[in-house]
Amino acid sequence: MCGIAGYVSFGEDFRKHRLLHATQVAKMGETLVHRGPDDFDFYVGKHVAFSHTRLAVMDPERGKQPMCKRIAGYDHVLVYNGEVYNADELREELKKKGYLFETTSDTEVVLTCYIHYKEKMVEYLNGIYSFVIWNERENTIFFCRDRLGVKPLFYTRCDYCLVFGSEIKALLQYPGVEPVVAKDGWQSIFGIGPARIEGCGIYKNIYEILPGHCGTYSASGFVQKPYWQLEAKEVTDTYEQAVEKVKYLLEDSIIRQLASDVPICTLLSGGLDSSVVSAVAARYLKDKGRVLDTYSFDYTDNNKNFKASNFQPEEDRPYVEKMVEHIGSSHTYLECAYEELYD
């Protein structure tokens, strides 16, 4: 998880007052340090100011952001939050087209994809992400959010300026952006909270880039459009074919997410979802001579005070113990006393 923030305005050249804009965008980025404690940096260009807080997963030493590639005298700058699971395949394809890479990070793959494919890049990405790219040659930014909206991206428009961030608190650091709750914000909070209406940022004039959407912002205006939508199709597979296909897709989706240059762990609650993910991950790492680290969480003396309900008919711990024994993970039990929770 990383944090991105910044703003874009075509009415002035930020480079003339670089220190002012560097200070402002750094202030926005500081609100997101909890998303990325490993590194922090910013970029100030002609019409843009970007900041990035990084949680280093791929190529910790060289995958720093904002990442800039200078092509024919023009900057192409990326701030990116997420992970692209087919980065290795895309990197090889781009190498065949003549591109050179200085890192092994998926960040550089995303930026190079944009340089080569422009907006069509969204058709090639398999992963979870939100990102913004500054194209100095065309004086435009390109933004995108993953198909299911796993990674957040909020924005507002203020005094001919587009302001964006991974979390709303970053936007609130920009002068003139106020936390005034809008009518549809109250409807979200009291009607469907803790969920909310897609695109709604709760506060007045603060919005969210929709899942599966991308777009541009330039002197000509702001455009957001869908590049992917979920489709319902008739199932024509036999039962046996469906079992094999679902098994392959499930295992492939888990294994692709194990690409990392830092240690891997899973949170194992003993439920079906976490047990399947942990089992596949443990088998994958075992084949490489490694042991999966797993963690579970419980309240102190839960075994004494637990009461069954329709929401949770049984305790988690016995199922955690069964799974740890079955997959052979190195497990850590985390506990919290109720008094600590109150505090």
Tab-separated table of C-alpha atoms in Angstrom:
chain	number	residue	atom	x	y	z
A	1	MET	CA	0.000	0.000	0.000
A	2	CYS	CA	1.282	3.457	-0.943
A	3	GLY	CA	-0.166	6.953	-0.860
A	4	ILE	CA	-0.394	9.377	-3.770
A	5	ALA	CA	-1.428	13.030	-3.719
A	6	GLY	CA	-1.077	16.133	-5.834
A	7	TYR	CA	-2.686	18.881	-7.842
A	8	VAL	CA	-2.736	20.159	-11.416
A	9	SER	CA	-3.408	23.652	-12.758
A	10	PHE	CA	-2.796	24.996	-16.253
A	11	GLY	CA	-3.090	28.639	-15.226
A	12	GLU	CA	0.475	29.019	-13.918
A	13	ASP	CA	3.994	27.636	-14.178
A	14	PHE	CA	4.707	25.936	-10.837
A	15	ARG	CA	8.449	25.949	-11.509
A	16	LYS	CA	8.563	29.719	-10.936
A	17	HIS	CA	7.517	29.160	-7.304
A	18	ARG	CA	8.894	25.652	-6.827
A	19	LEU	CA	9.517	25.929	-3.081
A	20	LEU	CA	5.930	27.071	-2.442
A	21	HIS	CA	4.436	24.136	-4.368
A	22	ALA	CA	6.934	21.632	-2.976
A	23	THR	CA	5.927	22.671	0.552
A	24	GLN	CA	2.213	22.466	-0.266
A	25	VAL	CA	2.295	19.045	-1.935
A	26	ALA	CA	4.590	17.668	0.771
A	27	LYS	CA	2.034	18.775	3.368
A	28	MET	CA	-0.620	16.788	1.495
A	29	GLY	CA	1.634	13.747	1.256
A	30	GLU	CA	2.470	13.800	4.961
A	31	THR	CA	-1.152	12.887	5.770
A	32	LEU	CA	-0.594	9.569	3.925
A	33	VAL	CA	2.658	8.417	5.545
A	34	HIS	CA	0.793	5.599	7.327
A	35	ARG	CA	0.111	4.127	3.858
A	36	GLY	CA	3.798	4.167	2.924
A	37	PRO	CA	6.341	4.497	5.767
A	38	ASP	CA	9.406	3.364	3.769
A	39	ASP	CA	10.024	6.418	1.592
A	40	PHE	CA	8.671	9.868	0.726
A	41	ASP	CA	9.349	12.196	-2.195
A	42	PHE	CA	7.698	14.813	-4.418
A	43	TYR	CA	7.880	16.264	-7.930
A	44	VAL	CA	7.085	19.797	-9.108
A	45	GLY	CA	6.703	20.334	-12.846
A	46	LYS	CA	5.329	23.024	-15.126
A	47	HIS	CA	1.682	22.537	-14.165
A	48	VAL	CA	1.770	19.675	-11.627
A	49	ALA	CA	2.867	18.934	-8.074
A	50	PHE	CA	2.955	15.241	-7.037
A	51	SER	CA	3.893	13.508	-3.768
A	52	HIS	CA	4.287	9.825	-2.939
A	53	THR	CA	4.605	7.819	0.274
A	54	ARG	CA	5.936	4.335	-0.392
A	55	LEU	CA	5.510	0.887	1.075
A	56	ALA	CA	8.386	-0.881	-0.687
A	57	VAL	CA	7.485	-4.330	-2.062
A	58	MET	CA	9.228	-4.581	-5.444
A	59	ASP	CA	12.844	-3.371	-5.906
A	60	PRO	CA	13.000	-1.357	-2.644
A	61	GLU	CA	16.231	0.421	-3.605
A	62	ARG	CA	15.414	1.600	-7.140
A	63	GLY	CA	11.619	1.696	-7.409
A	64	LYS	CA	11.278	5.172	-5.902
A	65	GLN	CA	8.456	7.562	-6.783
A	66	PRO	CA	7.412	9.916	-8.228
A	67	MET	CA	9.073	8.089	-11.117
A	68	CYS	CA	10.163	10.168	-14.102
A	69	LYS	CA	11.224	9.184	-17.605
A	70	ARG	CA	12.384	11.945	-19.934
A	71	ILE	CA	11.467	11.224	-23.569
A	72	ALA	CA	12.591	13.585	-26.369
A	73	GLY	CA	13.103	16.362	-23.837
A	74	TYR	CA	9.746	15.980	-22.066
A	75	ASP	CA	8.991	14.518	-18.618
A	76	HIS	CA	6.593	11.602	-18.119
A	77	VAL	CA	5.973	11.341	-14.364
A	78	LEU	CA	4.046	8.656	-12.471
A	79	VAL	CA	2.640	8.414	-8.936
A	80	TYR	CA	1.233	4.958	-8.386
A	81	ASN	CA	-0.413	2.923	-5.629
A	82	GLY	CA	-0.900	-0.791	-6.186
A	83	GLU	CA	0.604	-3.852	-7.792
A	84	VAL	CA	0.489	-5.166	-11.352
A	85	TYR	CA	0.579	-8.967	-11.305
A	86	ASN	CA	1.606	-9.448	-14.928
A	87	ALA	CA	4.494	-6.970	-14.726
A	88	ASP	CA	7.113	-9.563	-15.720
A	89	GLU	CA	5.251	-10.481	-18.908
A	90	LEU	CA	4.664	-6.827	-19.815
A	91	ARG	CA	8.319	-5.976	-19.173
A	92	GLU	CA	9.465	-8.678	-21.602
A	93	GLU	CA	7.026	-7.481	-24.278
A	94	LEU	CA	8.216	-3.889	-23.910
A	95	LYS	CA	11.856	-4.969	-24.073
A	96	LYS	CA	11.117	-6.592	-27.430
A	97	LYS	CA	9.796	-3.219	-28.586
A	98	GLY	CA	13.123	-1.605	-27.720
A	99	TYR	CA	12.549	-0.214	-24.219
A	100	LEU	CA	15.266	-0.413	-21.549
A	101	PHE	CA	14.536	-0.820	-17.851
A	102	GLU	CA	16.569	0.513	-14.943
A	103	THR	CA	14.598	-1.287	-12.197
A	104	THR	CA	12.713	-4.530	-11.581
A	105	SER	CA	9.722	-2.657	-10.120
A	106	ASP	CA	6.219	-2.820	-11.549
A	107	THR	CA	6.145	0.990	-11.250
A	108	GLU	CA	8.530	1.338	-14.178
A	109	VAL	CA	6.453	-1.168	-16.155
A	110	VAL	CA	3.301	0.939	-15.648
A	111	LEU	CA	5.054	4.140	-16.723
A	112	THR	CA	6.640	2.494	-19.775
A	113	CYS	CA	3.287	0.971	-20.741
A	114	TYR	CA	1.826	4.464	-20.816
A	115	ILE	CA	4.715	5.842	-22.867
A	116	HIS	CA	4.213	3.100	-25.475
A	117	TYR	CA	0.455	2.411	-25.451
A	118	LYS	CA	-0.872	5.741	-24.093
A	119	GLU	CA	-4.503	5.339	-22.865
A	120	LYS	CA	-4.773	1.838	-24.340
A	121	MET	CA	-2.395	0.684	-21.588
A	122	VAL	CA	-5.416	-0.092	-19.391
A	123	GLU	CA	-6.201	-3.094	-21.598
A	124	TYR	CA	-2.899	-4.735	-20.614
A	125	LEU	CA	-2.821	-4.320	-16.819
A	126	ASN	CA	-3.716	-7.198	-14.469
A	127	GLY	CA	-3.703	-5.978	-10.898
A	128	ILE	CA	-4.985	-3.527	-8.325
A	129	TYR	CA	-3.960	0.087	-8.738
A	130	SER	CA	-4.695	3.782	-8.852
A	131	PHE	CA	-2.281	6.121	-10.557
A	132	VAL	CA	-1.787	9.541	-12.134
A	133	ILE	CA	0.677	10.278	-14.965
A	134	TRP	CA	1.880	13.709	-16.106
A	135	ASN	CA	2.629	13.961	-19.836
A	136	GLU	CA	4.642	17.158	-20.282
A	137	ARG	CA	4.711	16.900	-24.082
A	138	GLU	CA	0.899	16.918	-24.339
A	139	ASN	CA	0.284	19.068	-21.229
A	140	THR	CA	-2.167	16.540	-19.806
A	141	ILE	CA	-2.517	14.087	-16.955
A	142	PHE	CA	-3.851	10.562	-17.316
A	143	PHE	CA	-5.473	8.866	-14.326
A	144	CYS	CA	-6.777	5.345	-13.792
A	145	ARG	CA	-8.331	3.099	-11.140
A	146	ASP	CA	-8.390	-0.706	-11.173
A	147	ARG	CA	-11.361	-2.671	-12.441
A	148	LEU	CA	-12.973	-3.378	-9.068
A	149	GLY	CA	-11.816	-0.240	-7.266
A	150	VAL	CA	-9.581	-1.969	-4.715
A	151	LYS	CA	-7.215	1.013	-4.608
A	152	PRO	CA	-8.821	4.397	-3.790
A	153	LEU	CA	-8.500	7.678	-5.666
A	154	PHE	CA	-10.396	10.812	-4.585
A	155	TYR	CA	-10.462	14.198	-6.287
A	156	THR	CA	-11.968	17.664	-6.231
A	157	ARG	CA	-11.848	20.692	-8.509
A	158	CYS	CA	-10.988	23.978	-6.851
A	159	ASP	CA	-10.218	27.352	-8.513
A	160	TYR	CA	-9.330	25.881	-11.917
A	161	CYS	CA	-7.239	23.210	-10.203
A	162	LEU	CA	-7.666	19.428	-9.977
A	163	VAL	CA	-6.640	18.083	-6.562
A	164	PHE	CA	-6.305	14.325	-5.937
A	165	GLY	CA	-5.241	11.852	-3.262
A	166	SER	CA	-5.467	8.270	-2.031
A	167	GLU	CA	-7.423	9.531	0.978
A	168	ILE	CA	-9.645	12.554	1.514
A	169	LYS	CA	-7.442	13.889	4.326
A	170	ALA	CA	-4.785	14.728	1.699
A	171	LEU	CA	-7.276	16.849	-0.267
A	172	LEU	CA	-8.237	18.740	2.888
A	173	GLN	CA	-4.669	20.059	3.144
A	174	TYR	CA	-5.115	22.005	-0.083
A	175	PRO	CA	-6.180	25.650	0.474
A	176	GLY	CA	-9.911	26.155	-0.014
A	177	VAL	CA	-10.959	22.485	0.249
A	178	GLU	CA	-13.308	22.255	3.252
A	179	PRO	CA	-14.867	19.208	4.993
A	180	VAL	CA	-18.523	20.177	4.459
A	181	VAL	CA	-20.776	17.109	4.347
A	182	ALA	CA	-23.077	17.080	1.319
A	183	LYS	CA	-26.680	15.808	1.243
A	184	ASP	CA	-25.756	12.608	-0.588
A	185	GLY	CA	-22.923	12.200	1.923
A	186	TRP	CA	-25.401	12.093	4.810
A	187	GLN	CA	-27.515	9.635	2.819
A	188	SER	CA	-24.502	7.348	2.410
A	189	ILE	CA	-23.541	7.555	6.089
A	190	PHE	CA	-27.001	6.860	7.511
A	191	GLY	CA	-28.494	4.849	4.670
A	192	ILE	CA	-25.827	2.325	3.738
A	193	GLY	CA	-22.846	3.060	6.027
A	194	PRO	CA	-20.151	1.874	6.476
A	195	ALA	CA	-20.458	1.432	2.686
A	196	ARG	CA	-21.096	4.440	0.459
A	197	ILE	CA	-22.401	5.310	-2.983
A	198	GLU	CA	-19.833	4.752	-5.746
A	199	GLY	CA	-18.155	8.003	-6.681
A	200	CYS	CA	-19.331	9.798	-3.535
A	201	GLY	CA	-16.645	11.326	-1.317
A	202	ILE	CA	-19.132	12.147	1.501
A	203	TYR	CA	-17.955	15.768	1.560
A	204	LYS	CA	-19.325	18.470	-0.726
A	205	ASN	CA	-17.568	18.632	-4.124
A	206	ILE	CA	-15.256	15.720	-3.257
A	207	TYR	CA	-15.631	12.702	-5.513
A	208	GLU	CA	-14.056	9.346	-6.225
A	209	ILE	CA	-12.727	8.064	-9.545
A	210	LEU	CA	-15.084	5.181	-10.287
A	211	PRO	CA	-13.854	1.565	-10.392
A	212	GLY	CA	-12.886	0.483	-13.899
A	213	HIS	CA	-12.589	4.102	-15.053
A	214	CYS	CA	-9.771	6.175	-16.456
A	215	GLY	CA	-9.538	9.641	-17.931
A	216	THR	CA	-7.613	12.809	-18.637
A	217	TYR	CA	-7.344	16.331	-17.324
A	218	SER	CA	-5.992	19.116	-19.532
A	219	ALA	CA	-6.625	22.757	-20.351
A	220	SER	CA	-9.605	21.482	-22.376
A	221	GLY	CA	-11.276	19.981	-19.304
A	222	PHE	CA	-11.826	16.836	-17.244
A	223	VAL	CA	-12.934	13.546	-18.832
A	224	GLN	CA	-13.687	10.283	-16.998
A	225	LYS	CA	-14.790	7.153	-18.864
A	226	PRO	CA	-15.202	3.403	-18.233
A	227	TYR	CA	-12.633	1.027	-19.707
A	228	TRP	CA	-14.076	-2.166	-18.170
A	229	GLN	CA	-17.457	-3.371	-16.925
A	230	LEU	CA	-18.544	-6.631	-15.320
A	231	GLU	CA	-20.526	-8.797	-17.723
A	232	ALA	CA	-22.898	-11.667	-17.009
A	233	LYS	CA	-22.508	-14.528	-19.493
A	234	GLU	CA	-24.118	-17.931	-19.853
A	235	VAL	CA	-22.060	-20.796	-18.432
A	236	THR	CA	-21.443	-23.456	-21.073
A	237	ASP	CA	-18.824	-25.523	-19.197
A	238	THR	CA	-19.602	-28.931	-17.775
A	239	TYR	CA	-19.359	-29.381	-14.007
A	240	GLU	CA	-15.909	-30.956	-14.347
A	241	GLN	CA	-14.691	-28.176	-16.645
A	242	ALA	CA	-16.028	-25.521	-14.272
A	243	VAL	CA	-14.222	-27.121	-11.316
A	244	GLU	CA	-10.904	-27.171	-13.169
A	245	LYS	CA	-11.310	-23.629	-14.504
A	246	VAL	CA	-12.253	-22.144	-11.125
A	247	LYS	CA	-9.389	-24.006	-9.441
A	248	TYR	CA	-6.904	-22.683	-12.004
A	249	LEU	CA	-8.184	-19.090	-11.811
A	250	LEU	CA	-8.215	-19.109	-8.006
A	251	GLU	CA	-4.711	-20.534	-7.631
A	252	ASP	CA	-3.311	-18.309	-10.377
A	253	SER	CA	-4.787	-15.165	-8.811
A	254	ILE	CA	-3.232	-16.034	-5.427
A	255	ILE	CA	0.185	-17.034	-6.757
A	256	ARG	CA	0.469	-13.871	-8.874
A	257	GLN	CA	0.033	-11.827	-5.699
A	258	LEU	CA	2.982	-13.552	-4.029
A	259	ALA	CA	5.505	-11.663	-6.197
A	260	SER	CA	7.555	-9.694	-3.673
A	261	ASP	CA	11.104	-8.653	-2.772
A	262	VAL	CA	10.151	-8.544	0.925
A	263	PRO	CA	8.862	-11.341	3.255
A	264	ILE	CA	5.314	-12.635	2.713
A	265	CYS	CA	2.669	-13.468	5.312
A	266	THR	CA	-1.079	-14.042	5.433
A	267	LEU	CA	-3.737	-13.228	7.999
A	268	LEU	CA	-5.330	-16.576	8.875
A	269	SER	CA	-8.705	-16.331	10.617
A	270	GLY	CA	-9.662	-19.969	10.092
A	271	GLY	CA	-12.496	-19.012	7.732
A	272	LEU	CA	-12.845	-20.335	4.194
A	273	ASP	CA	-11.290	-17.350	2.354
A	274	SER	CA	-8.151	-16.946	4.449
A	275	SER	CA	-7.683	-20.715	4.690
A	276	VAL	CA	-7.725	-21.167	0.905
A	277	VAL	CA	-5.324	-18.244	0.359
A	278	SER	CA	-2.966	-19.484	3.091
A	279	ALA	CA	-3.017	-23.074	1.829
A	280	VAL	CA	-2.123	-22.077	-1.747
A	281	ALA	CA	0.560	-19.639	-0.544
A	282	ALA	CA	2.070	-22.198	1.843
A	283	ARG	CA	2.309	-24.837	-0.903
A	284	TYR	CA	3.841	-22.350	-3.337
A	285	LEU	CA	6.507	-21.249	-0.826
A	286	LYS	CA	7.199	-24.834	0.282
A	287	ASP	CA	8.118	-25.707	-3.308
A	288	LYS	CA	10.721	-22.935	-3.061
A	289	GLY	CA	12.057	-24.186	0.265
A	290	ARG	CA	10.387	-21.501	2.346
A	291	VAL	CA	7.808	-21.521	5.148
A	292	LEU	CA	4.780	-19.215	5.135
A	293	ASP	CA	4.321	-16.897	8.119
A	294	THR	CA	0.696	-16.645	9.258
A	295	TYR	CA	-0.962	-14.425	11.847
A	296	SER	CA	-4.318	-14.493	13.609
A	297	PHE	CA	-6.000	-12.076	15.975
A	298	ASP	CA	-8.199	-12.684	18.995
A	299	TYR	CA	-9.358	-10.975	22.175
A	300	THR	CA	-7.872	-11.978	25.517
A	301	ASP	CA	-9.982	-14.691	27.238
A	302	ASN	CA	-12.241	-15.008	24.198
A	303	ASN	CA	-12.411	-18.757	24.807
A	304	LYS	CA	-14.052	-18.042	28.180
A	305	ASN	CA	-16.376	-15.227	27.115
A	306	PHE	CA	-17.367	-16.212	23.571
A	307	LYS	CA	-21.107	-16.407	22.831
A	308	ALA	CA	-22.377	-17.877	19.582
A	309	SER	CA	-24.498	-15.753	17.249
A	310	ASN	CA	-25.895	-15.935	13.723
A	311	PHE	CA	-23.028	-13.688	12.612
A	312	GLN	CA	-20.358	-15.900	14.202
A	313	PRO	CA	-21.668	-19.302	15.336
A	314	GLU	CA	-18.242	-20.642	16.399
A	315	GLU	CA	-14.868	-19.433	17.623
A	316	ASP	CA	-12.076	-18.842	15.106
A	317	ARG	CA	-9.188	-20.282	17.109
A	318	PRO	CA	-9.898	-24.027	16.732
A	319	TYR	CA	-10.018	-23.649	12.929
A	320	VAL	CA	-6.839	-21.568	12.916
A	321	GLU	CA	-5.080	-24.367	14.825
A	322	LYS	CA	-6.307	-26.989	12.324
A	323	MET	CA	-5.080	-24.953	9.368
A	324	VAL	CA	-1.681	-24.195	10.909
A	325	GLU	CA	-1.155	-27.913	11.465
A	326	HIS	CA	-2.392	-28.771	7.958
A	327	ILE	CA	-0.285	-26.259	5.978
A	328	GLY	CA	2.746	-26.230	8.289
A	329	SER	CA	2.983	-22.453	8.627
A	330	SER	CA	4.997	-20.500	11.175
A	331	HIS	CA	2.121	-18.978	13.122
A	332	THR	CA	1.840	-16.034	15.509
A	333	TYR	CA	-1.229	-15.538	17.704
A	334	LEU	CA	-1.987	-11.860	18.349
A	335	GLU	CA	-4.215	-10.848	21.260
A	336	CYS	CA	-5.766	-7.630	22.491
A	337	ALA	CA	-7.412	-7.008	25.861
A	338	TYR	CA	-10.797	-5.282	25.878
A	339	GLU	CA	-9.322	-2.457	27.949
A	340	GLU	CA	-6.757	-1.783	25.211
A	341	LEU	CA	-9.551	-1.764	22.638
A	342	TYR	CA	-11.514	0.812	24.649
A	343	ASP	CA	-8.431	3.049	24.819
